[in-house]
Each structure stands twice: as structure tokens, then as C-alpha cells.
């Protein structure tokens, strides 16, 4: 699976990249919402792991803009914003799954595999 990971925290990006590559996935990293949309416009992804709290354009705006893409990937929101209202908004904007930080590595990998199975 080709996965776009969008997060501005190196302490999240680096381990996620390592874990997802170890699980056999291709991984592309983006640190801002703008970088994420640029990556989405240049290539096709099966999954986007998206933080909501990004510098500049937030994850909600990325979700909104990604809806217009003909080849929009599935979206797993992975964020420290774990309130019910944030979850509801993300799912309403088209995210398939929502996980709050901190998260368990095995839980994340299981969620990625579950989303991959639906493709």
C-alpha cells in the first residue's frame, strides 16, 4: 500500500515511517497541509494518515480539499485532538477512521491493515 503520512512532529513522522515501511508499505511524508495536497496532486495514495493540528492549513481543511480529488485515498486521522466533536467533524468530512494520540503501535498497524483490506 502507498501511504501519505501528514504530521508536523518529527517524533511521530520518523517512527511511523519506519513501522509502516517495515510492514511492507511505501511511505511518503508531508509536514504541512500544503505539502499533503501537493503530494496528493502528484500521485495516487491508498491511505493518508493525517494529523489535524498542522501549521498553516489544518487537517480539517486538507480533508475538505481532498474530497474533490478523483483518486482520494482513505483517511486515518491520527491526532491529539481526541474530543468527540473533532471525531464527528473528521468523519463527516470523509475520514474513514479516527485515532487519538497517544496511540498503541499495534492498534495503529491493525487499523492500517483493516483500511487496506477494504480497498
Short mmCIF file of C-alpha atoms in Angstrom, two decimals:
data_model
loop_
_atom_site.label_atom_id
_atom_site.label_comp_id
_atom_site.label_asym_id
_atom_site.label_seq_id
_atom_site.Cartn_x
_atom_site.Cartn_y
_atom_site.Cartn_z
CA UNK A 1 0.00 0.00 0.00
CA UNK A 2 1.16 3.55 -0.73
CA UNK A 3 0.67 5.74 2.36
CA UNK A 4 0.96 9.50 2.82
CA UNK A 5 1.76 10.42 6.44
CA UNK A 6 0.97 14.05 7.33
CA UNK A 7 2.26 15.33 10.67
CA UNK A 8 4.48 18.21 11.75
CA UNK A 9 6.10 16.32 14.64
CA UNK A 10 9.35 14.51 13.77
CA UNK A 11 8.81 12.34 16.87
CA UNK A 12 5.71 10.93 15.12
CA UNK A 13 6.85 11.01 11.48
CA UNK A 14 10.10 9.08 11.88
CA UNK A 15 8.70 6.12 13.88
CA UNK A 16 5.58 5.93 11.68
CA UNK A 17 7.70 5.87 8.54
CA UNK A 18 9.88 3.10 10.00
CA UNK A 19 6.92 0.99 11.20
CA UNK A 20 4.91 1.32 8.02
CA UNK A 21 7.91 0.54 5.80
CA UNK A 22 8.74 -2.45 7.98
CA UNK A 23 5.14 -3.64 7.43
CA UNK A 24 5.79 -3.52 3.67
CA UNK A 25 4.19 -0.21 2.71
CA UNK A 26 5.55 2.63 0.59
CA UNK A 27 5.59 5.82 2.66
CA UNK A 28 5.67 9.49 1.66
CA UNK A 29 5.95 12.17 4.36
CA UNK A 30 4.39 15.64 4.48
CA UNK A 31 4.82 18.14 7.31
CA UNK A 32 2.11 20.65 6.38
CA UNK A 33 -1.34 20.61 4.86
CA UNK A 34 0.01 22.33 1.77
CA UNK A 35 2.69 19.62 1.33
CA UNK A 36 0.00 16.96 1.72
CA UNK A 37 -2.19 18.46 -1.01
CA UNK A 38 0.84 18.84 -3.29
CA UNK A 39 1.74 15.16 -2.76
CA UNK A 40 -1.88 14.13 -3.42
CA UNK A 41 -1.90 16.13 -6.66
CA UNK A 42 1.34 14.46 -7.85
CA UNK A 43 0.49 10.85 -7.10
CA UNK A 44 -2.02 8.26 -6.01
CA UNK A 45 -2.15 7.00 -2.43
CA UNK A 46 -4.15 4.19 -0.87
CA UNK A 47 -4.16 5.77 2.58
CA UNK A 48 -3.43 9.12 4.20
CA UNK A 49 -2.57 9.18 7.92
CA UNK A 50 -3.47 12.76 8.83
CA UNK A 51 -2.90 14.90 11.90
CA UNK A 52 -5.46 17.65 12.49
CA UNK A 53 -3.11 20.17 14.14
CA UNK A 54 -0.78 21.30 11.37
CA UNK A 55 0.94 24.62 10.77
CA UNK A 56 -0.96 26.82 8.31
CA UNK A 57 -3.72 24.71 6.79
CA UNK A 58 -5.14 22.32 9.40
CA UNK A 59 -6.15 18.71 8.83
CA UNK A 60 -9.84 19.59 8.53
CA UNK A 61 -9.02 21.85 5.55
CA UNK A 62 -6.91 19.08 4.00
CA UNK A 63 -9.85 16.68 4.34
CA UNK A 64 -12.22 19.20 2.78
CA UNK A 65 -9.95 19.81 -0.20
CA UNK A 66 -9.07 16.14 -0.64
CA UNK A 67 -12.78 15.32 -1.10
CA UNK A 68 -12.62 16.95 -4.54
CA UNK A 69 -9.88 14.61 -5.78
CA UNK A 70 -10.92 11.89 -8.18
CA UNK A 71 -8.47 9.44 -6.56
CA UNK A 72 -8.88 10.41 -2.89
CA UNK A 73 -7.17 7.97 -0.54
CA UNK A 74 -8.81 6.52 2.53
CA UNK A 75 -8.04 8.68 5.55
CA UNK A 76 -6.99 7.70 9.05
CA UNK A 77 -6.97 10.76 11.30
CA UNK A 78 -4.28 10.43 13.97
CA UNK A 79 -4.39 13.40 16.32
CA UNK A 80 -4.02 14.71 19.85
CA UNK A 81 -7.45 16.33 19.38
CA UNK A 82 -9.46 13.43 20.70
CA UNK A 83 -12.71 15.23 21.52
CA UNK A 84 -15.95 13.74 20.23
CA UNK A 85 -16.66 16.91 18.23
CA UNK A 86 -13.31 16.56 16.41
CA UNK A 87 -14.01 12.90 15.65
CA UNK A 88 -17.50 13.70 14.35
CA UNK A 89 -16.23 16.54 12.16
CA UNK A 90 -13.39 14.44 10.70
CA UNK A 91 -15.74 11.57 9.88
CA UNK A 92 -18.30 13.98 8.39
CA UNK A 93 -15.56 15.38 6.14
CA UNK A 94 -14.81 11.89 4.82
CA UNK A 95 -12.25 10.26 7.11
CA UNK A 96 -12.74 6.51 7.37
CA UNK A 97 -11.09 6.15 10.79
CA UNK A 98 -10.01 8.26 13.77
CA UNK A 99 -7.36 7.53 16.41
CA UNK A 100 -6.28 9.76 19.28
CA UNK A 101 -2.67 10.29 20.33
CA UNK A 102 -1.07 8.73 22.24
CA UNK A 103 -1.77 5.53 20.37
CA UNK A 104 -0.63 1.94 20.56
CA UNK A 105 1.63 0.83 17.73
CA UNK A 106 -0.21 -2.45 17.26
CA UNK A 107 -3.56 -0.62 17.27
CA UNK A 108 -2.31 1.69 14.53
CA UNK A 109 -0.94 -1.15 12.40
CA UNK A 110 -4.19 -3.08 12.82
CA UNK A 111 -6.20 -0.05 11.72
CA UNK A 112 -3.95 0.43 8.67
CA UNK A 113 -4.38 -3.21 7.69
CA UNK A 114 -8.14 -3.01 8.20
CA UNK A 115 -8.33 0.01 5.91
CA UNK A 116 -6.09 -1.74 3.37
CA UNK A 117 -8.44 -4.72 3.32
CA UNK A 118 -11.31 -2.54 2.19
CA UNK A 119 -9.55 -1.45 -1.00
#
